[in-house]
PDB file of N, CA and C in Angstrom:
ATOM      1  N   UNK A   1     114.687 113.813 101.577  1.00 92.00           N
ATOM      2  CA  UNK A   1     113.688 114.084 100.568  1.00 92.00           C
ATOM      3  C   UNK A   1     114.024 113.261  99.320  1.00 92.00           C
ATOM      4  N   UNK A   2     113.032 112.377  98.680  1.00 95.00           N
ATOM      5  CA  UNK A   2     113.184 111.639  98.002  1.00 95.00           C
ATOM      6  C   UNK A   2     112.152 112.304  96.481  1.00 95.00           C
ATOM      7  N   UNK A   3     113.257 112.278  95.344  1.00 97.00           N
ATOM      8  CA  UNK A   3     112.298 113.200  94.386  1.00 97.00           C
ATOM      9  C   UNK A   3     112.353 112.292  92.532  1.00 97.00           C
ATOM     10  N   UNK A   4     111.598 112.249  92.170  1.00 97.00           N
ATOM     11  CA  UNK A   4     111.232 111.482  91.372  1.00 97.00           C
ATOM     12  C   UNK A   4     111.561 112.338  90.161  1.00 97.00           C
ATOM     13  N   UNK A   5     112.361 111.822  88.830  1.00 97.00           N
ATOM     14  CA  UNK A   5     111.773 112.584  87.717  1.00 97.00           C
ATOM     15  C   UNK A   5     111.492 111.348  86.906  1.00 97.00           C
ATOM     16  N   UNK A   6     110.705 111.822  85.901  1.00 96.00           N
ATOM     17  CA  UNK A   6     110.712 110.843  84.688  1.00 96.00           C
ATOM     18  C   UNK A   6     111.062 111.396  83.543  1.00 96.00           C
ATOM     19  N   UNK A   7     111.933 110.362  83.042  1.00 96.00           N
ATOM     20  CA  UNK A   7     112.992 110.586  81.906  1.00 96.00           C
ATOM     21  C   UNK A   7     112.903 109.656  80.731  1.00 96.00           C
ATOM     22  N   UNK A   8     113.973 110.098  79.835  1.00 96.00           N
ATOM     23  CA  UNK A   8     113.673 109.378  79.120  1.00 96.00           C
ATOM     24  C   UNK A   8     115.264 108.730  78.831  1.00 96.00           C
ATOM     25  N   UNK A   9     116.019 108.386  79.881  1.00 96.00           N
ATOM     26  CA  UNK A   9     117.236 107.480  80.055  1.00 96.00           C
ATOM     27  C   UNK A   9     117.745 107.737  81.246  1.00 96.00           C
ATOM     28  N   UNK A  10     119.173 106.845  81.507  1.00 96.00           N
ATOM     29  CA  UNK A  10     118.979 107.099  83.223  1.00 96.00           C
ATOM     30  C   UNK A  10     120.341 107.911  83.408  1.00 96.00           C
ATOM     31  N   UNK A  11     120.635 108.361  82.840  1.00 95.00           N
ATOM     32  CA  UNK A  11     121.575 109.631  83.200  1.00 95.00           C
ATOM     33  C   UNK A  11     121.291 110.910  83.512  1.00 95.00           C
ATOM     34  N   UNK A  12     121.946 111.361  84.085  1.00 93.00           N
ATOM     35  CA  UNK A  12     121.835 113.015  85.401  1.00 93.00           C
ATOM     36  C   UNK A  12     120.779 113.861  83.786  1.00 93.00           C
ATOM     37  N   UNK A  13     121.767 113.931  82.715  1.00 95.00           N
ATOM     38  CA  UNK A  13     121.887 114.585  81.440  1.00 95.00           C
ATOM     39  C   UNK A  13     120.631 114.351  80.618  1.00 95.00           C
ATOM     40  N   UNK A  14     120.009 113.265  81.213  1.00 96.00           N
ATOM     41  CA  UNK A  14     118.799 112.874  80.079  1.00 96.00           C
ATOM     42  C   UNK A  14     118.043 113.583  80.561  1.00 96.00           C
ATOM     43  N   UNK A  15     116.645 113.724  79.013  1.00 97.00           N
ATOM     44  CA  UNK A  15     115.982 114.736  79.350  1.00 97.00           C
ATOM     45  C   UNK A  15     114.261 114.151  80.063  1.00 97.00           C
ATOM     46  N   UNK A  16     113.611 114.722  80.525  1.00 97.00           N
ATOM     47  CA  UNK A  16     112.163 115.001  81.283  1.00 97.00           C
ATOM     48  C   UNK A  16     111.235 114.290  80.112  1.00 97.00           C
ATOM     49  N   UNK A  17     110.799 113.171  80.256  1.00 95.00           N
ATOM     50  CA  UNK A  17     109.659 112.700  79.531  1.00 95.00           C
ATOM     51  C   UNK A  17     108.600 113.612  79.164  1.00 95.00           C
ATOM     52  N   UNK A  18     108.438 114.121  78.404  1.00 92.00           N
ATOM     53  CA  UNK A  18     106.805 114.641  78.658  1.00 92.00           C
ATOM     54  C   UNK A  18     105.481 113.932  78.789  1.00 92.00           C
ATOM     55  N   UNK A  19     105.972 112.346  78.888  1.00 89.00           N
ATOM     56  CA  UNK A  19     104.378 111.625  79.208  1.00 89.00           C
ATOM     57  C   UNK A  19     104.885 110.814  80.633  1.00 89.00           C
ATOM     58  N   UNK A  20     103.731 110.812  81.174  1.00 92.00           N
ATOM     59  CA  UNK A  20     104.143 110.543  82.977  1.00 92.00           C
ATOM     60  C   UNK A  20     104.163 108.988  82.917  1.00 92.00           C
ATOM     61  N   UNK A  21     103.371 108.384  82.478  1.00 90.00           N
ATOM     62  CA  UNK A  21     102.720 106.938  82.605  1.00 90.00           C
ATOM     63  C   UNK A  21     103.633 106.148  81.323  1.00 90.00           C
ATOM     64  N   UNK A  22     103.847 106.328  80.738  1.00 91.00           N
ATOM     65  CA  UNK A  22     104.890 105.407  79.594  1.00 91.00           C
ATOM     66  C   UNK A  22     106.115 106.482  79.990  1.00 91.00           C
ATOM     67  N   UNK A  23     106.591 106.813  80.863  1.00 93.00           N
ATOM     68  CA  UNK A  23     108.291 107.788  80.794  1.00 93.00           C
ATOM     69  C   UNK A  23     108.982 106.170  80.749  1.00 93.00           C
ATOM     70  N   UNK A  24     109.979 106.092  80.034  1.00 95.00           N
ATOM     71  CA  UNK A  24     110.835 105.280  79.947  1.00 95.00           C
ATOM     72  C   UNK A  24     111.850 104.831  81.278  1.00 95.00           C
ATOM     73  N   UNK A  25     111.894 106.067  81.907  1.00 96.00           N
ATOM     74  CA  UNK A  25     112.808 105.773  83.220  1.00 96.00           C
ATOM     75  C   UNK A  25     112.238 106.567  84.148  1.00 96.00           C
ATOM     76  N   UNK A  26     112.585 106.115  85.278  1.00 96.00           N
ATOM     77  CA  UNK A  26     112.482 106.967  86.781  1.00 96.00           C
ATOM     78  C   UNK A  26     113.790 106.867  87.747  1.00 96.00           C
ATOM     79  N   UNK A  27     114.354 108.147  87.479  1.00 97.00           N
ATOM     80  CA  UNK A  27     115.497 108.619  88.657  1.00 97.00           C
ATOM     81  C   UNK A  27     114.981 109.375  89.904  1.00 97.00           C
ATOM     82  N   UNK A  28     115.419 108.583  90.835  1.00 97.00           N
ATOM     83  CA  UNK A  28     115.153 109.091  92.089  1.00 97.00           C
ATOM     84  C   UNK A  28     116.700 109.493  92.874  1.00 97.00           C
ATOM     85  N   UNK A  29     115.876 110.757  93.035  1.00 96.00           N
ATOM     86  CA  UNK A  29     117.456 111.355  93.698  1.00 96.00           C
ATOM     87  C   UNK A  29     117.327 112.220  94.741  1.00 96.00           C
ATOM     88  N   UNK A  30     118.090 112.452  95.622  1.00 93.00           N
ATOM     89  CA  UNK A  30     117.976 113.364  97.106  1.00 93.00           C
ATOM     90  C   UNK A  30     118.362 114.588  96.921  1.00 93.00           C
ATOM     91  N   UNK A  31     117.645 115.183  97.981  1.00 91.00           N
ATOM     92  CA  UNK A  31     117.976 117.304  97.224  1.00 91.00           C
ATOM     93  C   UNK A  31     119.221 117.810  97.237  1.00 91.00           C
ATOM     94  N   UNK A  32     120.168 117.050  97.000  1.00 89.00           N
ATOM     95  CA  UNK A  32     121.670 116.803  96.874  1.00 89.00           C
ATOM     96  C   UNK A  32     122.166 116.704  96.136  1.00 89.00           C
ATOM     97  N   UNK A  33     121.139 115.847  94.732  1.00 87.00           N
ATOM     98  CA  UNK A  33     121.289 115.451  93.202  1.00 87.00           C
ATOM     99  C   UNK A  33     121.795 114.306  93.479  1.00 87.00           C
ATOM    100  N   UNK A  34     122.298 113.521  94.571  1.00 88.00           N
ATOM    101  CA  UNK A  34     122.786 112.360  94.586  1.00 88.00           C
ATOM    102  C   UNK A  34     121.617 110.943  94.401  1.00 88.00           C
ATOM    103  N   UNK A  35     122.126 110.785  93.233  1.00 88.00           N
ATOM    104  CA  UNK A  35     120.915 109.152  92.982  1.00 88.00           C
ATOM    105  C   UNK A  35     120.277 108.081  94.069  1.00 88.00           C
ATOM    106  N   UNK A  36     119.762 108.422  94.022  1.00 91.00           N
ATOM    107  CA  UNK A  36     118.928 106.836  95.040  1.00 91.00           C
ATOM    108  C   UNK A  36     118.790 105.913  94.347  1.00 91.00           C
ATOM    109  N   UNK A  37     118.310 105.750  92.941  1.00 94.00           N
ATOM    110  CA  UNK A  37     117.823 104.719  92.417  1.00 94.00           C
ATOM    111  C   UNK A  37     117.186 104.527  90.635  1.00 94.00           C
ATOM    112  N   UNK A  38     117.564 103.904  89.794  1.00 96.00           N
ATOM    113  CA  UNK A  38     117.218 103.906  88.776  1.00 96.00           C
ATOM    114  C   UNK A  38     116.329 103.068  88.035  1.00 96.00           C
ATOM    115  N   UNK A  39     114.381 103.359  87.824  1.00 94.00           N
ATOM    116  CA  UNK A  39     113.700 102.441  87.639  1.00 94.00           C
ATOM    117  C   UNK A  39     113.251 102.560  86.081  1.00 94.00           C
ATOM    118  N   UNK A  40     113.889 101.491  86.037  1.00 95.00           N
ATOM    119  CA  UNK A  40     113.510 100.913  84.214  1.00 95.00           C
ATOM    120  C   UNK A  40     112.283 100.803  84.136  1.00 95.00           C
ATOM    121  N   UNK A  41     111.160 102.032  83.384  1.00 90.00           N
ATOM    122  CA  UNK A  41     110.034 101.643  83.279  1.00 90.00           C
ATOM    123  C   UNK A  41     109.090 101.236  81.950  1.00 90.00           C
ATOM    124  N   UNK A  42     110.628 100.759  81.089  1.00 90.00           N
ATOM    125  CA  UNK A  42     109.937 100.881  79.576  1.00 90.00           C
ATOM    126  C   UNK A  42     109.120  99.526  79.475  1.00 90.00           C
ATOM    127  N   UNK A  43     108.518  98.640  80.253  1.00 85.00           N
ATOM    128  CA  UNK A  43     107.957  97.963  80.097  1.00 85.00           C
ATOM    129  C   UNK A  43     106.108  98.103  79.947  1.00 85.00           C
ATOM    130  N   UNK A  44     106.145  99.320  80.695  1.00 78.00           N
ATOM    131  CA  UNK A  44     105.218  99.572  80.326  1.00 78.00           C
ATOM    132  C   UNK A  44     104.457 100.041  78.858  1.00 78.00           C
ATOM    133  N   UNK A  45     105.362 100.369  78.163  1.00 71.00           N
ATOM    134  CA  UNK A  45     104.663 100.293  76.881  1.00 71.00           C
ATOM    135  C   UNK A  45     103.917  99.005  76.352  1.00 71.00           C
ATOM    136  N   UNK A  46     104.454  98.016  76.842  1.00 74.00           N
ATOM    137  CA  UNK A  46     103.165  96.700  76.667  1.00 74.00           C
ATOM    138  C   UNK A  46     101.880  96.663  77.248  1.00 74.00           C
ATOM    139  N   UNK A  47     101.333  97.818  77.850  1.00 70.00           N
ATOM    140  CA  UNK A  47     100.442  97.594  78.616  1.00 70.00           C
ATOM    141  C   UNK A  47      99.108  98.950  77.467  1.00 70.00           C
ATOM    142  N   UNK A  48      98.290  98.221  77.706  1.00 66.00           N
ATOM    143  CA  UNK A  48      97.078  98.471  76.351  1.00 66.00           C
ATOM    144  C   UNK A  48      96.497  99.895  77.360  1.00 66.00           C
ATOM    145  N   UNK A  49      96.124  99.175  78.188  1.00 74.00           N
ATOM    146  CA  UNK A  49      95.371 100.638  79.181  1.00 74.00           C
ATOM    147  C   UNK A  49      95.658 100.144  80.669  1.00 74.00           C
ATOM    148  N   UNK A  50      96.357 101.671  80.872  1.00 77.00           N
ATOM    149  CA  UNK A  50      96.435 101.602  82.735  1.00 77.00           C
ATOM    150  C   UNK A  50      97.578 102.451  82.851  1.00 77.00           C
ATOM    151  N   UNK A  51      98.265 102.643  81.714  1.00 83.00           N
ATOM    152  CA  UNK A  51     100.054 102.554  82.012  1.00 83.00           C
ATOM    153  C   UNK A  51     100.268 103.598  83.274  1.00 83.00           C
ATOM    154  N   UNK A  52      99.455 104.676  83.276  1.00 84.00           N
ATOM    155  CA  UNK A  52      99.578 106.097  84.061  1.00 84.00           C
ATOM    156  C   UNK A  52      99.278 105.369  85.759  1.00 84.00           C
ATOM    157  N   UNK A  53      98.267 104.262  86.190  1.00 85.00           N
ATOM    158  CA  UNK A  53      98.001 104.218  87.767  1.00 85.00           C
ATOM    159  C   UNK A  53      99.282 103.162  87.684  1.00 85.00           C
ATOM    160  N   UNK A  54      99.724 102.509  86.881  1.00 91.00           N
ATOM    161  CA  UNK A  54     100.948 101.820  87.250  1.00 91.00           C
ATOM    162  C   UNK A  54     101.982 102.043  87.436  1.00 91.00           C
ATOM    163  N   UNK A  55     102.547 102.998  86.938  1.00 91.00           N
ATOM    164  CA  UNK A  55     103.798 104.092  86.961  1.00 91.00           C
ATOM    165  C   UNK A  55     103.383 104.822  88.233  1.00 91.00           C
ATOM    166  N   UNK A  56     102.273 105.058  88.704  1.00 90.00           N
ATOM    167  CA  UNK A  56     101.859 106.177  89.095  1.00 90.00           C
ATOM    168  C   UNK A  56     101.706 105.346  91.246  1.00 90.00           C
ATOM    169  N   UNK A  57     101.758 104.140  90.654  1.00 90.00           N
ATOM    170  CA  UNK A  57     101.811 103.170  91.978  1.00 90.00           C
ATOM    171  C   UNK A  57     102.960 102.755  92.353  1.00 90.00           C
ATOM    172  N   UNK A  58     104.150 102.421  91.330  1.00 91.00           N
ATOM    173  CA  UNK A  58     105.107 102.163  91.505  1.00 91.00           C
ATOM    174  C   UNK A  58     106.004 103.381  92.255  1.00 91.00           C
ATOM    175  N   UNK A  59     105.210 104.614  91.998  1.00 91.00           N
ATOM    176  CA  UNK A  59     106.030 106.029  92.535  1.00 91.00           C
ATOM    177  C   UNK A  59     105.631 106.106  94.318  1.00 91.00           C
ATOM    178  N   UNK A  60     104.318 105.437  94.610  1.00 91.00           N
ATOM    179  CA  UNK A  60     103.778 105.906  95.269  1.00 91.00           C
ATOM    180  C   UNK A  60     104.519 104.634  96.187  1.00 91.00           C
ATOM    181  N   UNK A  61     104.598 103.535  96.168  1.00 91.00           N
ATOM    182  CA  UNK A  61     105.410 102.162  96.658  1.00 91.00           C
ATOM    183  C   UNK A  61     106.796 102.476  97.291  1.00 91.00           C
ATOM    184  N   UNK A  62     107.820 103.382  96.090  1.00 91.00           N
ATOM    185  CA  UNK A  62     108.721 103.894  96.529  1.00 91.00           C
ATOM    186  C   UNK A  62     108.268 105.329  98.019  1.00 91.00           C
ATOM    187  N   UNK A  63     107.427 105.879  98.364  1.00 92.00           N
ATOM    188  CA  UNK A  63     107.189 107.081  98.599  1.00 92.00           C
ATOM    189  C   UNK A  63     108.285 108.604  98.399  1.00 92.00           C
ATOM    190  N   UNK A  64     108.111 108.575  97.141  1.00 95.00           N
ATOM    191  CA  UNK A  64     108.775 109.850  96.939  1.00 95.00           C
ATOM    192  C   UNK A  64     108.228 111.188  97.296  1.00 95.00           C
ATOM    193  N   UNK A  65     108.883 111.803  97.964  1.00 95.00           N
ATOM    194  CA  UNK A  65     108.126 112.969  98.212  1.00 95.00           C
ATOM    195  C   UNK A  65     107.832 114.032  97.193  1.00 95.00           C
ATOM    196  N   UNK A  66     108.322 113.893  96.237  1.00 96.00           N
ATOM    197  CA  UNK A  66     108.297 115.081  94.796  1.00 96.00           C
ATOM    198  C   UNK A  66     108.395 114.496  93.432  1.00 96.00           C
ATOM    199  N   UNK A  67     107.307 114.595  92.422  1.00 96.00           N
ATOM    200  CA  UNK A  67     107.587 113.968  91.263  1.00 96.00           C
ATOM    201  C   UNK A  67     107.256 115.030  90.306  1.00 96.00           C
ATOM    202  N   UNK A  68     108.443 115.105  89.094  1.00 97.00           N
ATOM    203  CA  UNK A  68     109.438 116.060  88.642  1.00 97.00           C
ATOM    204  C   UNK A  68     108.878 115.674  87.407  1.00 97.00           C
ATOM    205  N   UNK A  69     108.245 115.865  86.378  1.00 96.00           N
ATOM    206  CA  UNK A  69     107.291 115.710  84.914  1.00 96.00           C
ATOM    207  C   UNK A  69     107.075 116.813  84.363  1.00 96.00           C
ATOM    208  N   UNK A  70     107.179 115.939  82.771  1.00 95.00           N
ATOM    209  CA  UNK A  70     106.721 116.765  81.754  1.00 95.00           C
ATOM    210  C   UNK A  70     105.177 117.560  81.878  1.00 95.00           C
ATOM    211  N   UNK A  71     104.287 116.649  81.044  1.00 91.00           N
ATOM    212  CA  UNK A  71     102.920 117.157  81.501  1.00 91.00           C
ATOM    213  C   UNK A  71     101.720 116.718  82.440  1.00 91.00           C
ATOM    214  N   UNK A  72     102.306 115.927  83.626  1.00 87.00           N
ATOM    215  CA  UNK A  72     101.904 115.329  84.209  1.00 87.00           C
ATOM    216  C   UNK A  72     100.995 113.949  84.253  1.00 87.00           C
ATOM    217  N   UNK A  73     100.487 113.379  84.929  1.00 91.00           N
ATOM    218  CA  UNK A  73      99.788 112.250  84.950  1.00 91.00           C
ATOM    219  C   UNK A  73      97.810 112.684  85.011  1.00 91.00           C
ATOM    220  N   UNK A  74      97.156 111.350  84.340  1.00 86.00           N
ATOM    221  CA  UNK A  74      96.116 111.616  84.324  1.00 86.00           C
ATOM    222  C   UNK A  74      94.883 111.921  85.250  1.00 86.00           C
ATOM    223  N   UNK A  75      94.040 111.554  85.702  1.00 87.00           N
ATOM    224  CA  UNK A  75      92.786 111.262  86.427  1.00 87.00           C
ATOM    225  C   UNK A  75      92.764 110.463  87.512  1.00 87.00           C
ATOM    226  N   UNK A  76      92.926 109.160  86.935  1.00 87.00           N
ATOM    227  CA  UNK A  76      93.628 107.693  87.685  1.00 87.00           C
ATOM    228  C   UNK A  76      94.681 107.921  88.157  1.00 87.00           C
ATOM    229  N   UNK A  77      96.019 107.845  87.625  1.00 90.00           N
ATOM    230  CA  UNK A  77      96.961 108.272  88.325  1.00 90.00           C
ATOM    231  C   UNK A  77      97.409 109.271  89.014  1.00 90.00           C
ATOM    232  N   UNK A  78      96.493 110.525  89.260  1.00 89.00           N
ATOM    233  CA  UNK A  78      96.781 111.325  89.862  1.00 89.00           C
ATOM    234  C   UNK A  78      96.350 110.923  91.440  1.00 89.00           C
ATOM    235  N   UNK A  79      94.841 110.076  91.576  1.00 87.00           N
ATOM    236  CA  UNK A  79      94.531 109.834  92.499  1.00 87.00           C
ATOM    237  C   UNK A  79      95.017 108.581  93.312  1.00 87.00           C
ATOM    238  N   UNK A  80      95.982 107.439  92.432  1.00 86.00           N
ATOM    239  CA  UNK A  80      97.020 106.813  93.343  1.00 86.00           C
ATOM    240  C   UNK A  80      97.679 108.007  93.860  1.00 86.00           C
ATOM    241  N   UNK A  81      98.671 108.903  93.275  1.00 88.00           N
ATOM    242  CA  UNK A  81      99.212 109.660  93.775  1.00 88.00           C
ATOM    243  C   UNK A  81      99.197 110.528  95.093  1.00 88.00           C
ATOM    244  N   UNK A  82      97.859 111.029  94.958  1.00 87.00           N
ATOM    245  CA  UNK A  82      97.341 111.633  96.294  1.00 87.00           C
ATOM    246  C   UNK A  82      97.136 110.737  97.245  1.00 87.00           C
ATOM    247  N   UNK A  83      97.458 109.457  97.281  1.00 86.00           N
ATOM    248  CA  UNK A  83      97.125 108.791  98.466  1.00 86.00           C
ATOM    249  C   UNK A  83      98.387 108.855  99.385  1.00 86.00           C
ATOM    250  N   UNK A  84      99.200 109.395  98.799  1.00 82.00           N
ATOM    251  CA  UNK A  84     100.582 109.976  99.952  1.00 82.00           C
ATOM    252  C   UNK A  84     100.775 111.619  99.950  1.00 82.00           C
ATOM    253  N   UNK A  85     101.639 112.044 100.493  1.00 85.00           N
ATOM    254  CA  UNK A  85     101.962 113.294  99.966  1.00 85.00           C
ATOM    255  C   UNK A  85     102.891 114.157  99.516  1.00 85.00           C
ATOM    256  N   UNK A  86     102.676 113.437  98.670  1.00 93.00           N
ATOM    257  CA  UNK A  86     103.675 113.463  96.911  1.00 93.00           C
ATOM    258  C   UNK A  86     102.873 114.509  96.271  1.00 93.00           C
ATOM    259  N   UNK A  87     104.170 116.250  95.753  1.00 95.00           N
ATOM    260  CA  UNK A  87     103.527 116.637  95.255  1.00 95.00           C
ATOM    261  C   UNK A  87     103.872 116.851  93.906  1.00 95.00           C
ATOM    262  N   UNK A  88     103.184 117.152  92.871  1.00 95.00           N
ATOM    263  CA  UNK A  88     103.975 116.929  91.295  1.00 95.00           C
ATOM    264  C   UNK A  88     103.887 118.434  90.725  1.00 95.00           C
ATOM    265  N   UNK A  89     105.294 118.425  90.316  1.00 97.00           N
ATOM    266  CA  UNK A  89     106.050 119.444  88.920  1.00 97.00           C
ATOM    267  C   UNK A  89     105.890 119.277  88.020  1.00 97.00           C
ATOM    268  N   UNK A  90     105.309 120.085  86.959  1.00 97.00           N
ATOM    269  CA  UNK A  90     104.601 119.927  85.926  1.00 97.00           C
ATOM    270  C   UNK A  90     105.587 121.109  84.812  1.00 97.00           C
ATOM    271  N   UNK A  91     106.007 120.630  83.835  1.00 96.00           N
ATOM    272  CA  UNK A  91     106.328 122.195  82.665  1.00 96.00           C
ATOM    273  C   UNK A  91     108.140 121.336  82.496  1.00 96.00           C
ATOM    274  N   UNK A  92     108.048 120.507  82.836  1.00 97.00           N
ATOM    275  CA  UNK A  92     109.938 120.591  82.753  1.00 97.00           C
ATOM    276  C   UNK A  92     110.619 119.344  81.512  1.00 97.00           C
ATOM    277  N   UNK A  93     109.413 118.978  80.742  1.00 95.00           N
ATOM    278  CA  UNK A  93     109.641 118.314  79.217  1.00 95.00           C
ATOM    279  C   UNK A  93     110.534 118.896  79.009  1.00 95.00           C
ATOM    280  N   UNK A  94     111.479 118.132  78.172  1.00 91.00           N
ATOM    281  CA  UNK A  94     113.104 118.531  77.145  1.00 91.00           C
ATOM    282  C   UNK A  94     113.823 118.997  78.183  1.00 91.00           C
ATOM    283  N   UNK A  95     113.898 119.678  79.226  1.00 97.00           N
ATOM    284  CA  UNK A  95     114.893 119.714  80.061  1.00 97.00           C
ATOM    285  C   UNK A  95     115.629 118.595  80.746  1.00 97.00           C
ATOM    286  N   UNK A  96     116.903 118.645  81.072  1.00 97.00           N
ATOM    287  CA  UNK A  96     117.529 117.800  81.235  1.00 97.00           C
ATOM    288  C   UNK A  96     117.613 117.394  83.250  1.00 97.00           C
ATOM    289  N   UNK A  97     117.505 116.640  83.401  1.00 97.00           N
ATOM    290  CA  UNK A  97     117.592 116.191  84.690  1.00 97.00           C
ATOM    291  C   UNK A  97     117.746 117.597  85.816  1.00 97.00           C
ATOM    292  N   UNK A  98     119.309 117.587  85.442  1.00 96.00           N
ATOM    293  CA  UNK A  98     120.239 119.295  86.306  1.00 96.00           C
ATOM    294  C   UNK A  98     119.149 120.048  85.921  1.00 96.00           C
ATOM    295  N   UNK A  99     118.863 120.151  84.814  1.00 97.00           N
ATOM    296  CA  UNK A  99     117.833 121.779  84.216  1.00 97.00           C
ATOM    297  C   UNK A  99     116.703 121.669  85.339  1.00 97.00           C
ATOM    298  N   UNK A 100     115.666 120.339  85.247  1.00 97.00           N
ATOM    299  CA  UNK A 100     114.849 120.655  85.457  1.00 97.00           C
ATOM    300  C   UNK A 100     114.785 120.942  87.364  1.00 97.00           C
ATOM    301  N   UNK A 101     116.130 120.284  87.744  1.00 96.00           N
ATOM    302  CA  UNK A 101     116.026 120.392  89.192  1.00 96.00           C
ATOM    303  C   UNK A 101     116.227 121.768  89.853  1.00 96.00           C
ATOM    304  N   UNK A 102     117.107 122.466  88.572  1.00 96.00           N
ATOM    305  CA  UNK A 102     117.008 123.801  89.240  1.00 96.00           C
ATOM    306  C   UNK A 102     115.811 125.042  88.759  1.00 96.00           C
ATOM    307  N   UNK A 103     114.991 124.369  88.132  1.00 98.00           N
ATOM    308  CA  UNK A 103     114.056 124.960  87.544  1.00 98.00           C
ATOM    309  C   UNK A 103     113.141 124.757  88.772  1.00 98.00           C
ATOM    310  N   UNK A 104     112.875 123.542  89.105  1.00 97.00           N
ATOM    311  CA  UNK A 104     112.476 123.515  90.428  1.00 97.00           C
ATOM    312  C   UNK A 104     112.648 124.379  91.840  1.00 97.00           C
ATOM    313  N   UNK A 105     113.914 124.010  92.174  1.00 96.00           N
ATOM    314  CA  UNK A 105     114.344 124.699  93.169  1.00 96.00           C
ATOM    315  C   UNK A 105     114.136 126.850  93.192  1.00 96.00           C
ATOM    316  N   UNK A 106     114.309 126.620  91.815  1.00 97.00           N
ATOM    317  CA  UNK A 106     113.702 128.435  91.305  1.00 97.00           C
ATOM    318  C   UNK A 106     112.266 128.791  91.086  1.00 97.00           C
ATOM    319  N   UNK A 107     111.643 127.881  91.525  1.00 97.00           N
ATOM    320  CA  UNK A 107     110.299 127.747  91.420  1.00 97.00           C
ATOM    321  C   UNK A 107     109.709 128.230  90.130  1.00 97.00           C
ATOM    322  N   UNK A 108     110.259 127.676  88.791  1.00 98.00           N
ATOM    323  CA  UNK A 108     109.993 127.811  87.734  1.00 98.00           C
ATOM    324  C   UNK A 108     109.007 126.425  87.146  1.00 98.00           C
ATOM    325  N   UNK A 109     108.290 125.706  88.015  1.00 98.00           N
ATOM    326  CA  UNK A 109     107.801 124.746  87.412  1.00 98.00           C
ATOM    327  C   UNK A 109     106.224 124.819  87.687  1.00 98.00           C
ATOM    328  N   UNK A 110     105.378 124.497  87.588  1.00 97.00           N
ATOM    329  CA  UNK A 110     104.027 124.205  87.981  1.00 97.00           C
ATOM    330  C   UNK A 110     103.748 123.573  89.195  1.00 97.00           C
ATOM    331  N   UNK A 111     102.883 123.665  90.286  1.00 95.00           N
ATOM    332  CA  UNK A 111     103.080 122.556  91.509  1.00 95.00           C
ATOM    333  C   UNK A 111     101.020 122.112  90.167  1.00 95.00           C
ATOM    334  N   UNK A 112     101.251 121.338  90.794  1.00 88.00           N
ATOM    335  CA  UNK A 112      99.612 120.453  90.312  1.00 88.00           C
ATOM    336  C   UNK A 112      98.625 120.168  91.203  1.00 88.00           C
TER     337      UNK A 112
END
């Protein structure tokens, strides 16, 4: 199981972006907590309009099975999203990576 959060740096400790489409980073990690992979996504702040289906394609490219967010993604990007079946956690802003995974696992988060 491959699970996505977006953050806002790439350590275990950093905390849950609350915007899906400009999150600064994406840690992907196995239901183990062990890292798969660390995607630098602050480039997208150069981008005028789209940022959410681009972030939101790049998740879907990787196929993660779970993506772990503040307040989730928009309209557009929700519907790249659904084109796999990837489902998204919603409520876990300011929490920290660990926090929000066991907030998860306690089913303390939103499914979307």
């Amino acid at each position: 199981m491959k699970i996505a959060f977006t953050t806002t740096g790439k350590e275990i400790s950093s905390k849950i972006d609350a915007r899906f489409g400009r999150t600064d980073y994406i840690q992907i990690l196995d239901k183990d907590m062990q890292v798969l992979e660390i995607i630098d996504n602050t480039d997208i702040a150069q981008e005028a309009h789209g940022a959410g289906p681009k972030t939101a394609q790049k998740l879907f490219e990787l196929q993660v099975d779970i993506i772990i967010t503040g307040n989730g993604p928009g309209g557009n990007a929700l519907s790249v999203i659904q084109r796999g079946n990837t489902k998204i956690y919603i409520g876990a802003a300011d929490l920290s990576v660990e926090e929000a995974f066991s907030a998860f696992k306690e089913n303390k988060l939103s499914l979307m």
